[in-house]
Amino acid sequence: MSQNTSTSTSTSTSALAGTGVSIDIRNVVKRYKSMTAVDDVSLSIEPGEFLTLLGSSGSGKSTLLNIIAGFISADSGAIEVGGKDLTKVPPYRRDLGMVFQHYALFPHMSVWDNVAFPLKRRRISKAQVAERVQRALDVVELGHLGKRRPTQLSGGQQQRVALARAIVFQPQALLMDEPLGALDKRLREQLQLEIKRLHRELGTTFVFVTHDQEEALAMSDRIAVLRDGALVQVGTPVELYERPASRYTAEFLGESNIFTGRNHGVDEGSALVVRPEHVRLSAVGSALPTGHNAVDGVVREVVYLGSGLRVEVALPDGRHLITRSEVRGALTPSPGLPVAAHWHPEHALVVRDDTAA
Amino acid sequence: MNTKLLCRGSLVVLVVLTALYLVAPVFFVIPTSFNDSSFLEFPPKAFSTRWYEAYFQDPAWINATLNSLQIGVWVTILSVILGTAAALAMVRGRYPVKALVSGLVLAPVLVPYVIIGLAVYAVFLKIGLTQSILGFVLVHTALAVPFVVINVSAALVSFDERLEMAAMSLGANRVTTFLRITLPCIAPSVAAGALFAFITSFDEVVTSVFLAGPDVSTLPVQMWSGVRVQIDPTVAAVSTMLLLVTLALFASAGLVRLFRARRLAKVA
Ligand SMILES: Nc1ncnc2c1ncn2[C@@H]1O[C@H](COP(=O)(O)OP(=O)(O)OP(=O)(O)O)[C@@H](O)[C@H]1O
Ligand SMILES: [Mg+2]
């Protein structure tokens, strides 16, 4: 007899694994009176992909997600899931799991009954229901709390129950609208990892909504950046961070230093983006590496981050520049110290300046 | 310090006086019901239960009571169904004349009951609905629906619609979602509305006076004519029993709430 070495959790997960389906969003438009909440968005999500809709508040993320889920009908455009047009299909026949920011657990049911709810809608035998509920609760490590009411759980536990409830019926895809938004930072990071693990083990297509760029960078296969209802850029986290197509994306994802205007050699309508980790500091007047671009300034603030330093340099034009460097660099910056900030031109990216009002 | 004490003192006195004023009739009615005299006499001179016997032996009283119960039950059922549906339409609906519909549904609370009674009497006389259980049920339902609507719409406003979205995303259609999720969540308010509806009907005099007659009467109408025509102390006996029933109803509602809270607390 061979010993089963895998943990109970991972066997549980594989038993719940689904097959990823593609989601195609075609020219979706949604208007509310004079304002356009979703502005002609087209996006193809690959089977099994973890795609994040990222944007600031009011950029139309929830509206788009609810159009996919079927709770809001688009003015025009189509939603296809797994090649089937679902535009006219009601939400309860779309077979898409959904997780909400405020959990949306049924308060009058036990944890167990919450998770069993989608299975009971599907006329599955009692024994099957019991087995799958237990498995789903095990996957989120809450197998022992089935008898509790949702109000008797912590926020993190409630969101895990919501996750279990959304995956237990093996939906075609999982939609999540800021599922970690109501949790504190530590818990958020822990659940980020757990959701990533679920995604890996289930193989289901995940569509995740957040306004937190760090969360998006940490979790996603691809990120779709929304702004005022329109799609600005779609790409992998690395692509978006290292090759932002526009100033808006550059400023929204991670920190960046932006230069505009002819005296920096930038044309009208364009902007120069330099990421803080590519900026180095040297003593004023010292020899710089050949070919480097440089600006002079005065150190304004130094923040010790543990892994490095974050230095703000005040520039003569009143703006400031951010750099990140190792603690033991050639120069020890301190407030008031005049420095030359410089970078290799290959790290200076010319992008479209789309932030002008 | 002194003024604070004075304020508190006068507040206490005010509360006690108000409470006394509200329950004063009880101190009058209960002793009177056990009186041996043939008049509504206070304070009573001799103890007796003869007015309770009189009630149980008089078919007019018993019939009126049974009518009131029957009407009350029908009114409760009808107004809970209609009132809940109306509340849903008023809270969730998106249609142009919403304010007008809300106004119409709630109108019976605002229109003087005498006017309703008179208007209904004129119409019901023509179509033969006076002195019929159906007639009472129709009028009382109109009066009771607003109470259900007020209770249920308050619950619906504070109900989180995302629970319904969650249920639908999990595969429940609209009907299942309403029955399994929405209704259980607003159930306490529906029950409160039902209680209000029953009491509204059971207690209704003004419109009922127009509809009642020698053939079909209700308990409040019977009591009213009991004092008006002959000053019958049976009225005091009936009042005392009604008081007990009402107390029992509210006490059991309170107990149910208490047990629920206990049960929830226990699992924790
Ligand atoms: N029912 C509605 N009626 C009118 N305007 C609406 C409605 N729903 C959304 N909007 C508007 O559409 C825009 C997009 O809203 P949406 O909720 O999709 O934003 P979001 O990106 O999810 O924002 P947040 O991060 O704050 O949740 C907002 O400007 C919002 O005011
Ligand atoms: Mg949102």
mmCIF file with all atom_site columns, N, CA and C in Angstrom, chain A residues 50-76:
data_model
loop_
_atom_site.group_PDB
_atom_site.id
_atom_site.type_symbol
_atom_site.label_atom_id
_atom_site.label_alt_id
_atom_site.label_comp_id
_atom_site.label_asym_id
_atom_site.label_entity_id
_atom_site.label_seq_id
_atom_site.pdbx_PDB_ins_code
_atom_site.Cartn_x
_atom_site.Cartn_y
_atom_site.Cartn_z
_atom_site.occupancy
_atom_site.B_iso_or_equiv
_atom_site.pdbx_formal_charge
_atom_site.auth_seq_id
_atom_site.auth_comp_id
_atom_site.auth_asym_id
_atom_site.auth_atom_id
_atom_site.pdbx_PDB_model_num
ATOM 1  N N  . PHE A 1 50 ? -5.414  34.682 -14.653 1.00 0.00 ? 50 PHE A N  1
ATOM 2  C CA . PHE A 1 50 ? -5.747  35.541 -13.524 1.00 0.00 ? 50 PHE A CA 1
ATOM 3  C C  . PHE A 1 50 ? -5.648  36.975 -14.027 1.00 0.00 ? 50 PHE A C  1
ATOM 4  N N  . LEU A 1 51 ? -6.804  37.559 -14.347 1.00 0.00 ? 51 LEU A N  1
ATOM 5  C CA . LEU A 1 51 ? -6.802  38.907 -14.885 1.00 0.00 ? 51 LEU A CA 1
ATOM 6  C C  . LEU A 1 51 ? -7.342  39.883 -13.858 1.00 0.00 ? 51 LEU A C  1
ATOM 7  N N  . THR A 1 52 ? -6.631  40.993 -13.685 1.00 0.00 ? 52 THR A N  1
ATOM 8  C CA . THR A 1 52 ? -7.075  42.001 -12.726 1.00 0.00 ? 52 THR A CA 1
ATOM 9  C C  . THR A 1 52 ? -7.556  43.247 -13.448 1.00 0.00 ? 52 THR A C  1
ATOM 10 N N  . LEU A 1 53 ? -8.730  43.723 -13.058 1.00 0.00 ? 53 LEU A N  1
ATOM 11 C CA . LEU A 1 53 ? -9.198  45.025 -13.521 1.00 0.00 ? 53 LEU A CA 1
ATOM 12 C C  . LEU A 1 53 ? -8.739  46.040 -12.490 1.00 0.00 ? 53 LEU A C  1
ATOM 13 N N  . LEU A 1 54 ? -7.846  46.936 -12.905 1.00 0.00 ? 54 LEU A N  1
ATOM 14 C CA . LEU A 1 54 ? -7.257  47.898 -11.984 1.00 0.00 ? 54 LEU A CA 1
ATOM 15 C C  . LEU A 1 54 ? -7.648  49.306 -12.405 1.00 0.00 ? 54 LEU A C  1
ATOM 16 N N  . GLY A 1 55 ? -8.009  50.117 -11.444 1.00 0.00 ? 55 GLY A N  1
ATOM 17 C CA . GLY A 1 55 ? -8.337  51.504 -11.759 1.00 0.00 ? 55 GLY A CA 1
ATOM 18 C C  . GLY A 1 55 ? -8.706  52.228 -10.490 1.00 0.00 ? 55 GLY A C  1
ATOM 19 N N  . SER A 1 56 ? -8.689  53.552 -10.555 1.00 0.00 ? 56 SER A N  1
ATOM 20 C CA . SER A 1 56 ? -9.029  54.316 -9.365  1.00 0.00 ? 56 SER A CA 1
ATOM 21 C C  . SER A 1 56 ? -10.536 54.253 -9.136  1.00 0.00 ? 56 SER A C  1
ATOM 22 N N  . SER A 1 57 ? -10.979 54.823 -8.045  1.00 0.00 ? 57 SER A N  1
ATOM 23 C CA . SER A 1 57 ? -12.395 54.780 -7.701  1.00 0.00 ? 57 SER A CA 1
ATOM 24 C C  . SER A 1 57 ? -13.229 55.467 -8.779  1.00 0.00 ? 57 SER A C  1
ATOM 25 N N  . GLY A 1 58 ? -14.280 54.799 -9.195  1.00 0.00 ? 58 GLY A N  1
ATOM 26 C CA . GLY A 1 58 ? -15.156 55.376 -10.208 1.00 0.00 ? 58 GLY A CA 1
ATOM 27 C C  . GLY A 1 58 ? -14.707 55.117 -11.636 1.00 0.00 ? 58 GLY A C  1
ATOM 28 N N  . SER A 1 59 ? -13.685 54.266 -11.811 1.00 0.00 ? 59 SER A N  1
ATOM 29 C CA . SER A 1 59 ? -13.178 54.030 -13.159 1.00 0.00 ? 59 SER A CA 1
ATOM 30 C C  . SER A 1 59 ? -14.003 52.986 -13.918 1.00 0.00 ? 59 SER A C  1
ATOM 31 N N  . GLY A 1 60 ? -14.987 52.391 -13.251 1.00 0.00 ? 60 GLY A N  1
ATOM 32 C CA . GLY A 1 60 ? -15.882 51.476 -13.957 1.00 0.00 ? 60 GLY A CA 1
ATOM 33 C C  . GLY A 1 60 ? -15.578 50.000 -13.760 1.00 0.00 ? 60 GLY A C  1
ATOM 34 N N  . LYS A 1 61 ? -14.698 49.664 -12.808 1.00 0.00 ? 61 LYS A N  1
ATOM 35 C CA . LYS A 1 61 ? -14.329 48.272 -12.576 1.00 0.00 ? 61 LYS A CA 1
ATOM 36 C C  . LYS A 1 61 ? -15.528 47.423 -12.170 1.00 0.00 ? 61 LYS A C  1
ATOM 37 N N  . SER A 1 62 ? -16.248 47.903 -11.143 1.00 0.00 ? 62 SER A N  1
ATOM 38 C CA . SER A 1 62 ? -17.394 47.126 -10.654 1.00 0.00 ? 62 SER A CA 1
ATOM 39 C C  . SER A 1 62 ? -18.469 47.021 -11.722 1.00 0.00 ? 62 SER A C  1
ATOM 40 N N  . THR A 1 63 ? -18.694 48.104 -12.433 1.00 0.00 ? 63 THR A N  1
ATOM 41 C CA . THR A 1 63 ? -19.710 48.083 -13.477 1.00 0.00 ? 63 THR A CA 1
ATOM 42 C C  . THR A 1 63 ? -19.370 47.014 -14.514 1.00 0.00 ? 63 THR A C  1
ATOM 43 N N  . LEU A 1 64 ? -18.115 46.985 -14.940 1.00 0.00 ? 64 LEU A N  1
ATOM 44 C CA . LEU A 1 64 ? -17.708 45.996 -15.943 1.00 0.00 ? 64 LEU A CA 1
ATOM 45 C C  . LEU A 1 64 ? -17.858 44.576 -15.393 1.00 0.00 ? 64 LEU A C  1
ATOM 46 N N  . LEU A 1 65 ? -17.433 44.370 -14.137 1.00 0.00 ? 65 LEU A N  1
ATOM 47 C CA . LEU A 1 65 ? -17.528 43.038 -13.550 1.00 0.00 ? 65 LEU A CA 1
ATOM 48 C C  . LEU A 1 65 ? -18.990 42.596 -13.441 1.00 0.00 ? 65 LEU A C  1
ATOM 49 N N  . ASN A 1 66 ? -19.858 43.543 -13.058 1.00 0.00 ? 66 ASN A N  1
ATOM 50 C CA . ASN A 1 66 ? -21.271 43.211 -12.926 1.00 0.00 ? 66 ASN A CA 1
ATOM 51 C C  . ASN A 1 66 ? -21.931 42.975 -14.282 1.00 0.00 ? 66 ASN A C  1
ATOM 52 N N  . ILE A 1 67 ? -21.364 43.554 -15.321 1.00 0.00 ? 67 ILE A N  1
ATOM 53 C CA . ILE A 1 67 ? -21.870 43.256 -16.662 1.00 0.00 ? 67 ILE A CA 1
ATOM 54 C C  . ILE A 1 67 ? -21.475 41.825 -17.033 1.00 0.00 ? 67 ILE A C  1
ATOM 55 N N  . ILE A 1 68 ? -20.239 41.431 -16.690 1.00 0.00 ? 68 ILE A N  1
ATOM 56 C CA . ILE A 1 68 ? -19.826 40.047 -16.943 1.00 0.00 ? 68 ILE A CA 1
ATOM 57 C C  . ILE A 1 68 ? -20.716 39.086 -16.157 1.00 0.00 ? 68 ILE A C  1
ATOM 58 N N  . ALA A 1 69 ? -20.986 39.436 -14.885 1.00 0.00 ? 69 ALA A N  1
ATOM 59 C CA . ALA A 1 69 ? -21.786 38.550 -14.034 1.00 0.00 ? 69 ALA A CA 1
ATOM 60 C C  . ALA A 1 69 ? -23.256 38.544 -14.429 1.00 0.00 ? 69 ALA A C  1
ATOM 61 N N  . GLY A 1 70 ? -23.682 39.573 -15.139 1.00 0.00 ? 70 GLY A N  1
ATOM 62 C CA . GLY A 1 70 ? -25.072 39.616 -15.587 1.00 0.00 ? 70 GLY A CA 1
ATOM 63 C C  . GLY A 1 70 ? -25.996 40.436 -14.705 1.00 0.00 ? 70 GLY A C  1
ATOM 64 N N  . PHE A 1 71 ? -25.450 41.157 -13.734 1.00 0.00 ? 71 PHE A N  1
ATOM 65 C CA . PHE A 1 71 ? -26.296 41.961 -12.853 1.00 0.00 ? 71 PHE A CA 1
ATOM 66 C C  . PHE A 1 71 ? -26.620 43.318 -13.466 1.00 0.00 ? 71 PHE A C  1
ATOM 67 N N  . ILE A 1 72 ? -25.785 43.754 -14.390 1.00 0.00 ? 72 ILE A N  1
ATOM 68 C CA . ILE A 1 72 ? -26.048 45.005 -15.100 1.00 0.00 ? 72 ILE A CA 1
ATOM 69 C C  . ILE A 1 72 ? -26.049 44.655 -16.579 1.00 0.00 ? 72 ILE A C  1
ATOM 70 N N  . SER A 1 73 ? -27.024 45.166 -17.312 1.00 0.00 ? 73 SER A N  1
ATOM 71 C CA . SER A 1 73 ? -27.000 44.889 -18.750 1.00 0.00 ? 73 SER A CA 1
ATOM 72 C C  . SER A 1 73 ? -26.344 46.068 -19.461 1.00 0.00 ? 73 SER A C  1
ATOM 73 N N  . ALA A 1 74 ? -25.446 45.740 -20.364 1.00 0.00 ? 74 ALA A N  1
ATOM 74 C CA . ALA A 1 74 ? -24.722 46.772 -21.095 1.00 0.00 ? 74 ALA A CA 1
ATOM 75 C C  . ALA A 1 74 ? -25.657 47.435 -22.101 1.00 0.00 ? 74 ALA A C  1
ATOM 76 N N  . ASP A 1 75 ? -25.353 48.703 -22.418 1.00 0.00 ? 75 ASP A N  1
ATOM 77 C CA . ASP A 1 75 ? -26.143 49.381 -23.445 1.00 0.00 ? 75 ASP A CA 1
ATOM 78 C C  . ASP A 1 75 ? -25.868 48.757 -24.810 1.00 0.00 ? 75 ASP A C  1
ATOM 79 N N  . SER A 1 76 ? -24.601 48.419 -25.030 1.00 0.00 ? 76 SER A N  1
ATOM 80 C CA . SER A 1 76 ? -24.269 47.710 -26.262 1.00 0.00 ? 76 SER A CA 1
ATOM 81 C C  . SER A 1 76 ? -23.032 46.871 -25.994 1.00 0.00 ? 76 SER A C  1
#
